[in-house]
mmCIF file of C-alpha atoms in Angstrom:
data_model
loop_
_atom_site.group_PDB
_atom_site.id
_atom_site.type_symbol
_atom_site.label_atom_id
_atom_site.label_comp_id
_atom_site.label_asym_id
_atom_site.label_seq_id
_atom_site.Cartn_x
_atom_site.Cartn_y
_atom_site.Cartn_z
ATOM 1 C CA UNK A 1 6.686 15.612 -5.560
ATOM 2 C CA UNK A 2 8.112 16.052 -9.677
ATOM 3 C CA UNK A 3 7.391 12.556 -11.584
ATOM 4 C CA UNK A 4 9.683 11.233 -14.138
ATOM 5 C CA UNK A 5 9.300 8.942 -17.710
ATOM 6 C CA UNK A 6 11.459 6.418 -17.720
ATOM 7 C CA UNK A 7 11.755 5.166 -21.092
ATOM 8 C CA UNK A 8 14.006 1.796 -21.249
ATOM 9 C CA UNK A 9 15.280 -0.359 -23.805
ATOM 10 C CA UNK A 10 16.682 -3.918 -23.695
ATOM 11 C CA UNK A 11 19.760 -4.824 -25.358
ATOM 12 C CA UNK A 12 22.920 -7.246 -24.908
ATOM 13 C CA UNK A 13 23.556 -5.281 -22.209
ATOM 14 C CA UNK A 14 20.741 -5.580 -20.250
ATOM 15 C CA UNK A 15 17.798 -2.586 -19.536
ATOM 16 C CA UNK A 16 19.136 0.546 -20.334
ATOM 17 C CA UNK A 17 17.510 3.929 -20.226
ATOM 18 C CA UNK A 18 16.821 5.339 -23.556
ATOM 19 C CA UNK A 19 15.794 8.911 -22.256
ATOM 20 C CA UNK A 20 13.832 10.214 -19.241
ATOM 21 C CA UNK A 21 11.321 13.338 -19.180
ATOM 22 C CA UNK A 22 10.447 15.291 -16.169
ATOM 23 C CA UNK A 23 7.023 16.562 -14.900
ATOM 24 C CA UNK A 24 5.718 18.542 -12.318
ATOM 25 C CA UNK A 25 4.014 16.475 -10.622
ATOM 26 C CA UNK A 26 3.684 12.496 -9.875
ATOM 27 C CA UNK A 27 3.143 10.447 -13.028
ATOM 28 C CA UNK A 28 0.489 7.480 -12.030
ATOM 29 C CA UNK A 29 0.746 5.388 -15.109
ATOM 30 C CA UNK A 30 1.965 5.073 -18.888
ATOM 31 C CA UNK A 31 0.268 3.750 -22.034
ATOM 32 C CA UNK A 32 1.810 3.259 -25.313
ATOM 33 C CA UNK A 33 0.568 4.296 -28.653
ATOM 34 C CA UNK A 34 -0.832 1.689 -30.848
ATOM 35 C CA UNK A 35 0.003 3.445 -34.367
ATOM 36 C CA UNK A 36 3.208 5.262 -33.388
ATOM 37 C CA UNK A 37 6.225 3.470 -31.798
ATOM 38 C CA UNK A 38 8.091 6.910 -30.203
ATOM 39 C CA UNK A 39 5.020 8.164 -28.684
ATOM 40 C CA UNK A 40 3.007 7.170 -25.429
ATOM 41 C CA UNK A 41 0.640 9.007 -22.543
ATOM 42 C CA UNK A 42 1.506 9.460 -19.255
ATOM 43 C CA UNK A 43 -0.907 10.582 -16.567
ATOM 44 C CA UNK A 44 -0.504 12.650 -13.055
ATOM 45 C CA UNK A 45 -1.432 14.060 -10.094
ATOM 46 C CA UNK A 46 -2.313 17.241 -11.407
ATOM 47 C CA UNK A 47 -5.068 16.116 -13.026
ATOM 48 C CA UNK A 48 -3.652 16.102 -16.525
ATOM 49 C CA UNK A 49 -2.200 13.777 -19.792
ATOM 50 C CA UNK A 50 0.359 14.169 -21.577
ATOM 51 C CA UNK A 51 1.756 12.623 -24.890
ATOM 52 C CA UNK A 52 5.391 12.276 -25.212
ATOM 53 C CA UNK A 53 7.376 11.464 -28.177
ATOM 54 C CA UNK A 54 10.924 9.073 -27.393
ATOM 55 C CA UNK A 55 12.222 10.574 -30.338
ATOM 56 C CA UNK A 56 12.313 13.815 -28.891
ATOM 57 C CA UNK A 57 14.670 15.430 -25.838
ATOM 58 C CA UNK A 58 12.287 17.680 -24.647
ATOM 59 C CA UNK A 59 8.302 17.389 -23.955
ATOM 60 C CA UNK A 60 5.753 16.556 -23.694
ATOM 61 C CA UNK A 61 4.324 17.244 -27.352
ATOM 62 C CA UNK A 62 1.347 18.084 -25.498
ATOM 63 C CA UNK A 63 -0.867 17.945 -22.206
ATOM 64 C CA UNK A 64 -4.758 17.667 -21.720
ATOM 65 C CA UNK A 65 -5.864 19.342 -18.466
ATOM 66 C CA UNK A 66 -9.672 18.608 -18.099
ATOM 67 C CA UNK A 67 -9.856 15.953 -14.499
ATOM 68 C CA UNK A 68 -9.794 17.921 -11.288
ATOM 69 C CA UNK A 69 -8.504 15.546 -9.572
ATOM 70 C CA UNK A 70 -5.539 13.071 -10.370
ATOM 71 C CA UNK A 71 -5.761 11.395 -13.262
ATOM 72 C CA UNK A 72 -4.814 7.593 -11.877
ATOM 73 C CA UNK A 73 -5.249 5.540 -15.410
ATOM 74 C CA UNK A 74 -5.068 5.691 -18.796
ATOM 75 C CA UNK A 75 -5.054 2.983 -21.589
ATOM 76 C CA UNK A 76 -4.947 3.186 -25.583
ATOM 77 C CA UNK A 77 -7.788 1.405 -27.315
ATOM 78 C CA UNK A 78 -6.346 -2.226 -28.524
ATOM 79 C CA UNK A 79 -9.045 -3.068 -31.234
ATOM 80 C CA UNK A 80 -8.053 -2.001 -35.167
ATOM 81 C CA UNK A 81 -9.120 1.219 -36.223
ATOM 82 C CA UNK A 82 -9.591 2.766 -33.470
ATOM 83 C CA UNK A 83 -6.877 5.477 -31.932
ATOM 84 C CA UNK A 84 -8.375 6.433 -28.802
ATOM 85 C CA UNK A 85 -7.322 6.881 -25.212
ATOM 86 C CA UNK A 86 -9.556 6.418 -22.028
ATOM 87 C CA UNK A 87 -8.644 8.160 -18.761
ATOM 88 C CA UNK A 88 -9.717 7.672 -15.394
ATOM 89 C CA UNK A 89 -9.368 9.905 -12.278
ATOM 90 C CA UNK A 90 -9.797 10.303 -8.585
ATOM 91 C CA UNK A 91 -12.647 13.018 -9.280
ATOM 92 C CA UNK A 92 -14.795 9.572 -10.254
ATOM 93 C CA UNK A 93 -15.405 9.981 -14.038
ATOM 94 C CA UNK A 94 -13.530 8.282 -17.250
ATOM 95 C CA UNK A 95 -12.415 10.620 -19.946
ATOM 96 C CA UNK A 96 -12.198 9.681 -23.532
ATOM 97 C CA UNK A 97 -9.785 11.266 -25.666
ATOM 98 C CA UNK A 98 -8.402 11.052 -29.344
ATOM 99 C CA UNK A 99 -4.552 12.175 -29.227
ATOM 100 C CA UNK A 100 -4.990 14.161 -32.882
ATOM 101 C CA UNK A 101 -8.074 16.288 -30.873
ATOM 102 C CA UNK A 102 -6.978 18.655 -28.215
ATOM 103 C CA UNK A 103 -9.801 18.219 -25.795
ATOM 104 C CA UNK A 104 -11.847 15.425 -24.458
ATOM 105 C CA UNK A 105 -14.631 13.928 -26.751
ATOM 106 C CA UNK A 106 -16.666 12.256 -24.004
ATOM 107 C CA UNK A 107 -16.753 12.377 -19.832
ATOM 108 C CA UNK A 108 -18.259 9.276 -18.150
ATOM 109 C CA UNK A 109 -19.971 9.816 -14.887
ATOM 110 C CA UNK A 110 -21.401 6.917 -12.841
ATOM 111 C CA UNK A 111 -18.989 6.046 -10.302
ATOM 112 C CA UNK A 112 -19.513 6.893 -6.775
ATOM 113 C CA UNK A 113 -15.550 6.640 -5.906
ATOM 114 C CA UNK A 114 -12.019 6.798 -7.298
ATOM 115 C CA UNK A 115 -11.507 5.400 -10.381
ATOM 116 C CA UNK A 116 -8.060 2.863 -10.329
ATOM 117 C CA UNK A 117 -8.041 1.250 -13.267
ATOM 118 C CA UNK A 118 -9.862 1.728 -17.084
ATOM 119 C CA UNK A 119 -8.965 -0.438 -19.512
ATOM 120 C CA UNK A 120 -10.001 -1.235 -23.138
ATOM 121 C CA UNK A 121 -11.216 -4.473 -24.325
ATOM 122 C CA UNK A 122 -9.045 -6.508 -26.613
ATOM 123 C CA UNK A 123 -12.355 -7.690 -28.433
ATOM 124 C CA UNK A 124 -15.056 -5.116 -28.529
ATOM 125 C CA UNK A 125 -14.397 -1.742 -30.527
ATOM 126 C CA UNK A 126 -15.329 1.098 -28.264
ATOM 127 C CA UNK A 127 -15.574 -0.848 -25.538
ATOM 128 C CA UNK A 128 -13.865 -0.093 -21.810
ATOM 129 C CA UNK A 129 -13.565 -1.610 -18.545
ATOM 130 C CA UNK A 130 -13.293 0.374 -15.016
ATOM 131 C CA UNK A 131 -12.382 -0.365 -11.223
ATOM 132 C CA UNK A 132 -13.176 1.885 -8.660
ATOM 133 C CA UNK A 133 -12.768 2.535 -5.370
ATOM 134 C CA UNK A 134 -16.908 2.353 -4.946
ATOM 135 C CA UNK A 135 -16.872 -1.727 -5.093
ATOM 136 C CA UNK A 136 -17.964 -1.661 -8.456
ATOM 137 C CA UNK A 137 -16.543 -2.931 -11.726
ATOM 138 C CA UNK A 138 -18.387 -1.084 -14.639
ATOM 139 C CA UNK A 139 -18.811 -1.753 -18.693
ATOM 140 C CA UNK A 140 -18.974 1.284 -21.032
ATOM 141 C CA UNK A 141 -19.640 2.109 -24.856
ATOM 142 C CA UNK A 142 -18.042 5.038 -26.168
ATOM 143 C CA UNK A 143 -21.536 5.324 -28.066
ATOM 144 C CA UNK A 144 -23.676 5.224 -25.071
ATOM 145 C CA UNK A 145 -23.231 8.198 -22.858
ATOM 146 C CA UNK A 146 -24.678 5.816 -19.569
ATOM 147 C CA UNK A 147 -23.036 3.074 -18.043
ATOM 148 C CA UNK A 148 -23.772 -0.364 -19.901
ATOM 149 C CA UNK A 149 -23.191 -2.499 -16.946
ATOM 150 C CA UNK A 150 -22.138 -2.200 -13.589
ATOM 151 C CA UNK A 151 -21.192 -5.252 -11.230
ATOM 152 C CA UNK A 152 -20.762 -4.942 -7.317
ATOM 153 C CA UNK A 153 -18.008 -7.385 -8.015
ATOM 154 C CA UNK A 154 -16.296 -7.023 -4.305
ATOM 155 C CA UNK A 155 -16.936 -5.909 -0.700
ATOM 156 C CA UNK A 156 -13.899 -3.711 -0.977
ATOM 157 C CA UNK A 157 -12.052 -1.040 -3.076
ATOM 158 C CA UNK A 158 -10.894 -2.531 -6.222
ATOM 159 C CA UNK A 159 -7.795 -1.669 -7.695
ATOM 160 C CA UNK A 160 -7.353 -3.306 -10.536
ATOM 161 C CA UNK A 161 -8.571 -4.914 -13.547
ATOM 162 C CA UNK A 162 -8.476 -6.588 -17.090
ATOM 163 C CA UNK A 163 -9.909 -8.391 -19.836
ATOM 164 C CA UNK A 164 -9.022 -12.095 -21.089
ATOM 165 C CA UNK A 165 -7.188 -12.554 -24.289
ATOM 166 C CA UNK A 166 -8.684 -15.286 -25.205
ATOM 167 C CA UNK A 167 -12.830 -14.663 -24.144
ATOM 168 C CA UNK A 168 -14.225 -11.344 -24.664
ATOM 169 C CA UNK A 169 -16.838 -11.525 -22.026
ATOM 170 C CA UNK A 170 -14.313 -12.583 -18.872
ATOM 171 C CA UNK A 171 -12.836 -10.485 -16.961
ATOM 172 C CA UNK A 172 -10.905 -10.393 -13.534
ATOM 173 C CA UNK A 173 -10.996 -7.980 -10.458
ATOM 174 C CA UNK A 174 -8.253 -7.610 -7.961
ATOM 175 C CA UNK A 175 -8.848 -5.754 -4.776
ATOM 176 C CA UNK A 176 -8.240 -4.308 -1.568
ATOM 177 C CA UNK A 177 -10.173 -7.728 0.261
ATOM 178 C CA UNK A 178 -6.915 -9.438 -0.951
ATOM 179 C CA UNK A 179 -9.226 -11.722 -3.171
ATOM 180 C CA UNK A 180 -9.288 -11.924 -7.617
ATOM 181 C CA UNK A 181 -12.282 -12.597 -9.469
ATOM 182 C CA UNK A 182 -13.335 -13.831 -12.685
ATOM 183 C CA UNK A 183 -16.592 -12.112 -13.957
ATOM 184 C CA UNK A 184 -18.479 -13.627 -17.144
ATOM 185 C CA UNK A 185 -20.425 -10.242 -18.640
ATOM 186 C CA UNK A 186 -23.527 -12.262 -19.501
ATOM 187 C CA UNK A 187 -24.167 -13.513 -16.082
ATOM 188 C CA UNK A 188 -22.815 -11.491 -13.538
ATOM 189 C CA UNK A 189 -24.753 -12.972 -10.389
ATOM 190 C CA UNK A 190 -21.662 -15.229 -9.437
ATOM 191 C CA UNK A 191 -17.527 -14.790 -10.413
ATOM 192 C CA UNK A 192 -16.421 -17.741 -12.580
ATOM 193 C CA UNK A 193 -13.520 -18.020 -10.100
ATOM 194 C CA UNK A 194 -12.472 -16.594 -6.690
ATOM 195 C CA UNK A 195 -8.692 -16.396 -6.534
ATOM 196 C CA UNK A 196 -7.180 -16.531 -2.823
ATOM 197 C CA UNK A 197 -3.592 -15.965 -1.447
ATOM 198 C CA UNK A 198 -2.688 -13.004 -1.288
ATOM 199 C CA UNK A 199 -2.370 -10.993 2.014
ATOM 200 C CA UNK A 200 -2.747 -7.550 1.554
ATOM 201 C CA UNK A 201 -4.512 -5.305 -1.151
ATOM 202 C CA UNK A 202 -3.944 -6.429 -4.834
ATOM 203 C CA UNK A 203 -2.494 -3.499 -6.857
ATOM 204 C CA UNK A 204 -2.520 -4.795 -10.702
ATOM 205 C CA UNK A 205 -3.752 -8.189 -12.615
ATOM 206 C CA UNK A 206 -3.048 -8.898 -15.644
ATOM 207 C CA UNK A 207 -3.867 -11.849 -18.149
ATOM 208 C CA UNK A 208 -1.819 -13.870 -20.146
ATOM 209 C CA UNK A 209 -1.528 -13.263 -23.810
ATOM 210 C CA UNK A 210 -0.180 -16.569 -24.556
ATOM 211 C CA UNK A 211 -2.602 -18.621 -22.263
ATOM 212 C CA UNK A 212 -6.113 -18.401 -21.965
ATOM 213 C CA UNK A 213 -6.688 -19.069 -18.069
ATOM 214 C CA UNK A 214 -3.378 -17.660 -16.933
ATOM 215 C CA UNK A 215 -2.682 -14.362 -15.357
ATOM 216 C CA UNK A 216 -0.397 -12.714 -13.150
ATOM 217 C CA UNK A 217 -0.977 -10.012 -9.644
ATOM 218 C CA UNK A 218 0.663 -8.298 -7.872
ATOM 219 C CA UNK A 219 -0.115 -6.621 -4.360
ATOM 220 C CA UNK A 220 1.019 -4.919 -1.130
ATOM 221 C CA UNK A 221 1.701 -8.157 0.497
ATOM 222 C CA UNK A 222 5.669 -7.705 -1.591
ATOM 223 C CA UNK A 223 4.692 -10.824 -3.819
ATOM 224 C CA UNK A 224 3.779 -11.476 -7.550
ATOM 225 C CA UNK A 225 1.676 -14.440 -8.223
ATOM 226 C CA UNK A 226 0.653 -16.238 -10.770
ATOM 227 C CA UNK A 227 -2.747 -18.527 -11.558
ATOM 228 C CA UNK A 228 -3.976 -20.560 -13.745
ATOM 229 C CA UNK A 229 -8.128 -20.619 -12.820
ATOM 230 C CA UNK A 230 -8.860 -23.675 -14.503
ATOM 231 C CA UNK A 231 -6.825 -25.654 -12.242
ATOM 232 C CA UNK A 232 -7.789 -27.267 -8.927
ATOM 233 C CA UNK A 233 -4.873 -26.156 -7.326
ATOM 234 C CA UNK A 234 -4.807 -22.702 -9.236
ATOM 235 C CA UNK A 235 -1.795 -20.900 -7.508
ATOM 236 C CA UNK A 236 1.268 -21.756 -9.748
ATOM 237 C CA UNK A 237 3.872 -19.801 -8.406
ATOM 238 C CA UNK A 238 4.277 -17.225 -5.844
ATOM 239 C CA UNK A 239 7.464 -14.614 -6.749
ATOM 240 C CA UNK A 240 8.795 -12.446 -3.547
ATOM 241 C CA UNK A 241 11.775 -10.537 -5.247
ATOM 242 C CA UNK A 242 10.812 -7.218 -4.171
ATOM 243 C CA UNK A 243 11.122 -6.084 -0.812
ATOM 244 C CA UNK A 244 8.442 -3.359 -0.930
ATOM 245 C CA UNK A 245 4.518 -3.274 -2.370
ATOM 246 C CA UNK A 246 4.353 -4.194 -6.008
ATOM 247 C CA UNK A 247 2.638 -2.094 -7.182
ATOM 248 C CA UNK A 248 2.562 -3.168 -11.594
ATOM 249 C CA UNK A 249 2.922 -5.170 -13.275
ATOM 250 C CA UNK A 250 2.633 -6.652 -17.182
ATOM 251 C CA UNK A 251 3.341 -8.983 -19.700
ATOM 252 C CA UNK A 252 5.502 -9.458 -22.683
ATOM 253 C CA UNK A 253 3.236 -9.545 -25.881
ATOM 254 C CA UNK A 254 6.643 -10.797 -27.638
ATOM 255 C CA UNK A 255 8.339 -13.392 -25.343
ATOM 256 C CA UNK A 256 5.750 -15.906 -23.624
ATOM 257 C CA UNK A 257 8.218 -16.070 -20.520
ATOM 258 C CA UNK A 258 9.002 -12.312 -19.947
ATOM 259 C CA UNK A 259 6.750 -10.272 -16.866
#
């Protein structure tokens, strides 16, 4: 079916919505710029991106059609002076893109499944993260056309990563073996921490900002959950609001308590 852009705004009256954009087909996920406030990427079943600006009533501005098959991901590099975009698709390669260039500047091939999830690292310039559907959890430089590292990080499809805050060689898995795990890039043989509770797939993790060990999941089992992996005990709180999967999830970079 047609996808639609939410975009919402909170104010004394609660979440509004600002203004909503149609497309064609279903929109997987949304990334906002990091050097414009009106303008973010969405990305969609057909295959393609496209870059939206709030300020506008019609769009998108424009769309990049290069993955043949959906494009699942996409993320906006978090590391100064750098405005790029990563994609990631179904037809098992990462795309990287700069918004102000109207085709790709770089296809990543390596995966032997669906990617779910790229993501940039908060730390590294040129430096991305992706989860795919082959078991694997793999480390790329926009520099190095090959694969830098690649860790069989589960026994299952994974769905879902990110990078710590706080440590810029942790990282976390979630996947469909309803286990997360911590993975330390400079020794990969064993997770730093194994992460149990959920009971079906996890969909999204996410770390804190605020807290170096703390991060949040969410999964097909209805729940959110949060951890905190340095703990004994490292379940904190288990949050069963929605009555269907949960299927994202994120964190305030403004107000410590806000998911």
């Amino acid at each position: 079916g047609c996808g639609t852009l939410a975009v919402l705004e909170q104010n004394e009256a609660g979440i509004v919505l600002l203004r909503s954009f149609d497309w064609n087909d279903g929109l997987f996920d949304v990334t906002w710029s990091e050097n414009n406030e009106h303008v973010l990427i969405t990305c969609s079943g057909d295959g393609s991106l496209q870059i939206w600006d709030t300020a506008k009533t019609k769009g998108p501005l424009q769309v990049y059609k290069e993955h043949t098959l959906e494009a699942y991901c996409v993320d906006w590099s978090q590391t100064r002076g750098e405005q790029l975009v990563v994609s990631g698709s179904w037809d098992q390669t990462a795309k990287l893109w700069d918004p102000a260039v109207g085709k790709s500047l770089c296809t990543f091939k390596g995966h032997e499944g669906v990617i779910y999830s790229t993501i940039w690292s908060p730390h590294i310039p040129g430096c991305f993260a992706s989860a795919s559907g082959d078991q694997t959890l793999r480390i790329w430089d926009v520099k190095a056309p090959g694969v830098k590292l690649a860790i069989p990080a589960h026994q299952a499809e994974i769905l879902s990563c990110d990078w710590c805050k706080y440590d810029e060689n942790l990282l976390v898995t979630g996947a469909v073996d309803c286990s997360l795990k911590g993975w330390d890039l400079r020794n990969i043989r064993q997770p730093v921490f194994v992460l149990l509770g959920h009971t079906y797939a996890i969909r999204r993790v996410k770390f804190s900002p605020f807290h170096a060990t703390l991060l949040a999941s969410c999964s097909y089992d209805f729940t959110v959950r949060f951890w905190d992996f340095s703990k004994p005990n490292p379940l904190l709180e288990t949050v069963e609001h929605h009555t269907e999967f949960t299927c994202g999830l994120d964190l305030s970079l403004h107000n410590r308590g806000q998911v």
